[in-house]
Coordinates of C-alpha atoms in Angstrom, one line a residue:
X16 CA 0.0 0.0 0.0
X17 CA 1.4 3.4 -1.4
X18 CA 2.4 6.0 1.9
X19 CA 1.6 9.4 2.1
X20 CA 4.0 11.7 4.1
X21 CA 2.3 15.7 4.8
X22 CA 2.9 18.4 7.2
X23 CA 0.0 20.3 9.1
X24 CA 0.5 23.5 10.5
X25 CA -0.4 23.6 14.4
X26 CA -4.0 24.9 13.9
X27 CA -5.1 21.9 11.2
X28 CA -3.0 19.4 13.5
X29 CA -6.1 20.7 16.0
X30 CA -8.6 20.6 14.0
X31 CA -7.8 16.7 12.9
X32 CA -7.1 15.2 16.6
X33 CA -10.6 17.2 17.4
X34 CA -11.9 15.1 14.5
X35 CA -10.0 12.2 15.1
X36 CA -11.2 12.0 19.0
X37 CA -14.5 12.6 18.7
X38 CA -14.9 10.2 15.6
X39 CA -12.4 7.9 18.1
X40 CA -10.6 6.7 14.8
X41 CA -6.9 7.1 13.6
X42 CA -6.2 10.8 11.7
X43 CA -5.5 8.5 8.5
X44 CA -9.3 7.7 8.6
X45 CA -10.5 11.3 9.4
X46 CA -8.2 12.0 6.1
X47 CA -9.7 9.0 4.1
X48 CA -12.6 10.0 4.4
X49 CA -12.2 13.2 3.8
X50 CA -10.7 12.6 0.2
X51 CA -14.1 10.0 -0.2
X52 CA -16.1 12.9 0.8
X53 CA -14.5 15.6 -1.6
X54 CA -13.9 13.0 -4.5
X55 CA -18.1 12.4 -3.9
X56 CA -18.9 16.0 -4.1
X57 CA -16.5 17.1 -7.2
X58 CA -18.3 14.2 -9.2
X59 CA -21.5 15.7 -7.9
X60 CA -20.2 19.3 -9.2
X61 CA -18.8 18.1 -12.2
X62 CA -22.2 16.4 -12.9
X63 CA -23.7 19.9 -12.9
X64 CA -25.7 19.1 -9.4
X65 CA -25.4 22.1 -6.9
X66 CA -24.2 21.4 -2.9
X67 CA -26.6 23.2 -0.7
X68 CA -26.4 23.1 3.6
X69 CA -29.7 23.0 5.2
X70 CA -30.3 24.8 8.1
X71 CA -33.9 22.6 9.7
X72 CA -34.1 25.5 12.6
X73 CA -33.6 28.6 10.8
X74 CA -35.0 27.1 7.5
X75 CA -31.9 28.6 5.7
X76 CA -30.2 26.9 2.6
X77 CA -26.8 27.3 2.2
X78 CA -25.1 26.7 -1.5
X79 CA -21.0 24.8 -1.0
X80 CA -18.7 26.2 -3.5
X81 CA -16.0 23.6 -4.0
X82 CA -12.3 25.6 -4.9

């Protein structure tokens, strides 16, 4: 299995052992699945569908730009 070496900076270091506790799985998963998530939504884009956040208490909808 290829291996994939990256730095983080302090504050996304943070942000993945918050991720990684609460999920109470390895950061390699948290970054899995976060490759699976944005590989699911650029097919989604490139598919012409639109990415929208729903907000059920403030009834708000919320469109996600991908970079």
């Amino acid at each position: 299995m290829p291996r994939f070496t990256m730095d983080l900076n302090p504050k996304l270091d943070k942000v993945l052992t918050e991720l990684s506790d609460n999920k109470e799985v390895p950061k390699s998963e948290i970054i899995r699945r976060a490759v699976a998530y944005y590989s699911y939504l650029e097919e989604g884009r490139e598919a012409g569908k639109r990415i929208t956040m729903i907000d059920e208490k403030n009834k708000t909808v919320q469109e996600i730009l991908l970079p």
